[in-house]
C-alpha positions as a printed Julia matrix, in Angstrom:
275×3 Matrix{Float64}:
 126.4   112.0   102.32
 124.01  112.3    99.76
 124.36  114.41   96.42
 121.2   115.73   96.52
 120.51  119.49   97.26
 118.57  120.75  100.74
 116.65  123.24  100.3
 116.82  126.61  102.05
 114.7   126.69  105.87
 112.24  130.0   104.72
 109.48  130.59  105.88
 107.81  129.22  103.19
 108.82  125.97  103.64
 108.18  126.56  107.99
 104.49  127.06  106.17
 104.81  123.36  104.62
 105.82  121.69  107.75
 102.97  123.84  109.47
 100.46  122.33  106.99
 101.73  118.87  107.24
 101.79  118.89  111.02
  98.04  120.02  110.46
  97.22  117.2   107.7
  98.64  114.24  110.26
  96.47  115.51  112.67
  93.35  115.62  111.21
  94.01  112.01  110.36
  93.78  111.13  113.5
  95.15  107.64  113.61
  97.81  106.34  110.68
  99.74  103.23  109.48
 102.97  104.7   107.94
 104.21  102.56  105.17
 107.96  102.73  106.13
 110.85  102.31  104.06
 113.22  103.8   105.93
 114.17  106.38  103.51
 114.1   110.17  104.39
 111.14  110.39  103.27
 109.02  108.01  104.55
 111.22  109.04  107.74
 109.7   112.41  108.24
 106.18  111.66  107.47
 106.91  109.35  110.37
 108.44  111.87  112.54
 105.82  114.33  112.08
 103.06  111.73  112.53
 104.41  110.92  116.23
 104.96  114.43  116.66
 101.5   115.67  116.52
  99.14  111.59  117.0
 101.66  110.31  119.89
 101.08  106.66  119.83
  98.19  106.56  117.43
 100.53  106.08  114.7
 102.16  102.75  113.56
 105.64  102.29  110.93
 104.97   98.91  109.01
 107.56   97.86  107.1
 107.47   95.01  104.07
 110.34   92.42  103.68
 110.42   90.57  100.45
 113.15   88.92   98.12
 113.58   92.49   96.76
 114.34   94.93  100.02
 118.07   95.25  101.01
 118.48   93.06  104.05
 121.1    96.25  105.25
 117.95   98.41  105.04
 115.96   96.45  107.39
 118.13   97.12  109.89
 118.24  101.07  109.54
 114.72  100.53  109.32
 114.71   99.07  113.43
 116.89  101.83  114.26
 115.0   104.95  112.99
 111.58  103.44  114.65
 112.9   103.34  117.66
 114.86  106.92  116.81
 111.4   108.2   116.01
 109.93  106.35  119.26
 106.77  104.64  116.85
 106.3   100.85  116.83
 107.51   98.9   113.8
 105.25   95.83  112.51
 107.19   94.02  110.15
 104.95   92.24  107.36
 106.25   89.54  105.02
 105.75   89.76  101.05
 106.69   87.9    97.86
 106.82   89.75   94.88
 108.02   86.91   93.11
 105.02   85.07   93.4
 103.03   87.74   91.5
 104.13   86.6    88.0
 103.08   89.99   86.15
 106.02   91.15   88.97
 108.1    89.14   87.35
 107.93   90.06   84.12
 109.26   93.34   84.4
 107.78   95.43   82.24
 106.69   98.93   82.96
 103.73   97.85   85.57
 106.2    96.41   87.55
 105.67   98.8    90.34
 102.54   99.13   90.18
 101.68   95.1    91.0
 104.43   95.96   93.33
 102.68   98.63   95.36
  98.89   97.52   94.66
  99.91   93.83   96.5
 102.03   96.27   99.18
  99.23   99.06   99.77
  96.16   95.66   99.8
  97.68   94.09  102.54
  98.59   97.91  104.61
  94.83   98.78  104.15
  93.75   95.62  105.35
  95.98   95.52  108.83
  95.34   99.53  108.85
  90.85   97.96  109.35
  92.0    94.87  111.25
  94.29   97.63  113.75
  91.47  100.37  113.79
  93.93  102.66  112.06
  91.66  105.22  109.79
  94.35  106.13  107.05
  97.38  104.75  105.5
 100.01  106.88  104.14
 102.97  107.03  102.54
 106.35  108.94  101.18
 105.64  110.31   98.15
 106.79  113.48   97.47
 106.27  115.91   94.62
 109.81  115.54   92.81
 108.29  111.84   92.51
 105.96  113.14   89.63
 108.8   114.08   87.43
 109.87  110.55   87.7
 107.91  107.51   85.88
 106.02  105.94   89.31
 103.55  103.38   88.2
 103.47  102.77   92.17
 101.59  106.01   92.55
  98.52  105.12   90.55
  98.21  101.98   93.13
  98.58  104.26   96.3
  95.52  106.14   94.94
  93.75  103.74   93.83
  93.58  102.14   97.16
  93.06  105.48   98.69
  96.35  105.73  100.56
  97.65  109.14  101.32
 100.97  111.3   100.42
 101.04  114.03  102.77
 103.98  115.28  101.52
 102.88  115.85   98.63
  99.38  117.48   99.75
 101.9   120.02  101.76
 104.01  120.69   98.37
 107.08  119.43   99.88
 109.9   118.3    97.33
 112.81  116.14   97.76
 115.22  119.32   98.97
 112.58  120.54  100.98
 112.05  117.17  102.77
 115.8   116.93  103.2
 115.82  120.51  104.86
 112.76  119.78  107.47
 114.49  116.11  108.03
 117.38  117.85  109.14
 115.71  120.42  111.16
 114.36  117.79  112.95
 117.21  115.78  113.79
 116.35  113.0   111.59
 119.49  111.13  111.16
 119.23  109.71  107.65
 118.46  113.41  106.73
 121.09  112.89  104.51
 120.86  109.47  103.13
 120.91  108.91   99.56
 117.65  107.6    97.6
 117.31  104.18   98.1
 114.86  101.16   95.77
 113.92   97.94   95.66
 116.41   95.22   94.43
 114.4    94.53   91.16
 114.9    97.92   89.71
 118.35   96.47   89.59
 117.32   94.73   86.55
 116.85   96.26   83.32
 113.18   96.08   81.57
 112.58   92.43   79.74
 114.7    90.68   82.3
 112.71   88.26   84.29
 112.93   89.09   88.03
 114.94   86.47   89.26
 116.0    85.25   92.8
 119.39   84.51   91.33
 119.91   88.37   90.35
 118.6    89.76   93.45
 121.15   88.03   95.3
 124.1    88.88   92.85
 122.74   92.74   93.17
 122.54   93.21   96.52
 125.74   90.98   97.45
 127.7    93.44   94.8
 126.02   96.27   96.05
 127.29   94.97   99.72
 130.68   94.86   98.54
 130.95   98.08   97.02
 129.93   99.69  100.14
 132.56   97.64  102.04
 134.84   99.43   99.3
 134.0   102.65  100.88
 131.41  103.75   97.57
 127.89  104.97   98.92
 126.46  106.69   96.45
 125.7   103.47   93.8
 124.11  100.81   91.73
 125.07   97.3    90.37
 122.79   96.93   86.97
 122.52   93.44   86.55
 122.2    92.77   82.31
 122.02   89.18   82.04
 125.31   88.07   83.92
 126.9    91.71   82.65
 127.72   94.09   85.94
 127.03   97.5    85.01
 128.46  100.0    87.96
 127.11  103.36   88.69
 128.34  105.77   90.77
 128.83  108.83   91.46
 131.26  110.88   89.06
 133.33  111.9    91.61
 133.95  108.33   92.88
 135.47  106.94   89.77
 139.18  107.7    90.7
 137.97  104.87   93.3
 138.47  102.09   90.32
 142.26  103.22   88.94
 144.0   101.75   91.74
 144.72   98.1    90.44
 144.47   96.14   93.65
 140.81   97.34   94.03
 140.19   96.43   90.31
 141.38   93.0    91.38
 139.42   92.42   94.2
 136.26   93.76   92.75
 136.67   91.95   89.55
 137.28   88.8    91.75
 134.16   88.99   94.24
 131.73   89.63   91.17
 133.08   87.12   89.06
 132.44   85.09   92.39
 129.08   86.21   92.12
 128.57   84.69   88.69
 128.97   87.98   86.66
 130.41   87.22   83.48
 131.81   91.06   82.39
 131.74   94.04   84.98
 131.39   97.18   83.49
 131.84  100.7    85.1
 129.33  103.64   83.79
 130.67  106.63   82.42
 127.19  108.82   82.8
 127.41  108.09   86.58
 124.93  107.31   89.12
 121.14  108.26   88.06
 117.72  107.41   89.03
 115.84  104.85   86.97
 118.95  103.96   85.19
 117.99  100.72   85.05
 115.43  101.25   82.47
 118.05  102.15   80.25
């Protein structure tokens, strides 16, 4: 389960999902750019609520997206009942991508959000949106200045709704990943300065992989040049005293080509790989 709060169902926030009901369907017809996340989830429930089968989930696969979220991402579309279109990107092709400085995101998202405008024409689709909420704001997003400068939409965010308050309506609505901790791409793995590598997406996501195994949810693997930095959540570090575990962890990531594996006293966090 995830850490996060859920906020409250007032009627305040029944006003919210009342005004985002009434955004998605004045847009008539929309191409959900879908993550799989929660919230990306319920802009997609809503959407088939109120435009039936004039709405569409497409979902980018790339060196950098979890190959375990692509298949939560299957199962919610056909939860939701919407059709998934699966498009194919390379980040790693885009060599200011690789770079990994603080635009990362945004040549991230602009690529993402070009080719999602251009199937949303090629489909007769009239808007493309996305899951940006407003806790997002308080976060450093580079990806947002792409979304509007290719004119896609956050209707979450034109309703008000934050993170606990998408959380609460998920629930209410039966979403099943109502719950599920934030997710991100594979290269935010990797500190600033670090080239984006294929090599350290696969050691990040395979340690990631095993961790879960492990029974951890709530986590990152920081990859520092061959040094595993661990984060998870506080409560989970009792998780790493028992010395088998230690053993078989240090022996997978070591397998993995990680030189020193480190656990982080400050926890979990987002963006903590810009530290």
């Amino acid at each position: 389960m995830s850490t996060e709060s859920i906020a409250p169902l007032t009627a305040q926030l029944e006003q919210k999902h009342v005004q985002l009901q009434d955004l998605l369907r004045d847009m008539e017809t929309v191409v959900v750019a879908f993550s799989g996340g929660v919230d990306s989830s319920l802009v997609l429930k809503v959407a088939a609520e109120v435009l039936g089968s004039s709405v569409l989930a497409v979902t980018a696969v790339s060196p950098t997206f979890p190959k375990l979220e692509l298949t939560a991402v299957r199962c919610l579309s056909q939860e939701i009942g919407v059709p998934l279109v699966i498009v194919e990107t390379n980040q790693l092709e885009i060599p200011a991508f690789v770079r990994n400085d603080a635009t990362r995101c945004y040549h991230c998202k602009t690529d993402l959000y070009r080719r999602l405008t251009r199937l949303a024409a090629d489909r007769g689709f009239r808007h493309v949106v996305d899951g940006t909420q407003c806790d997002d704001f308080s976060e450093e997003r580079p990806g947002i200045q792409a979304a509007q400068a290719l004119g896609v939409r956050s209707p979450l965010v034109e309703a008000a709704l934050t993170k606990s308050e998408v959380r609460a309506l998920a629930k209410k609505l039966n979403l099943s990943n109502w719950d599920k901790p934030a997710a991100a791409c594979l290269s935010s793995r990797i500190p600033r300065g670090l080239a984006v590598t294929p090599e350290r997406l696969r050691r990040v996501e395979e340690a990631e992989a095993f961790l879960f195994q492990e029974g951890l949810k709530h986590l990152r693997v920081r990859d520092h040049d061959g040094l595993a930095r661990i984060e998870v959540d506080p409560a989970d570090f009792p998780a790493f005293y028992e010395k088998s575990r230690r053993q078989r962890l240090l022996a997978r990531f070591k397998e993995l080509g990680f030189r020193t594996v480190t656990l982080d006293l400050e926890g979990y966090r987002p963006g903590g790989g810009n530290t």
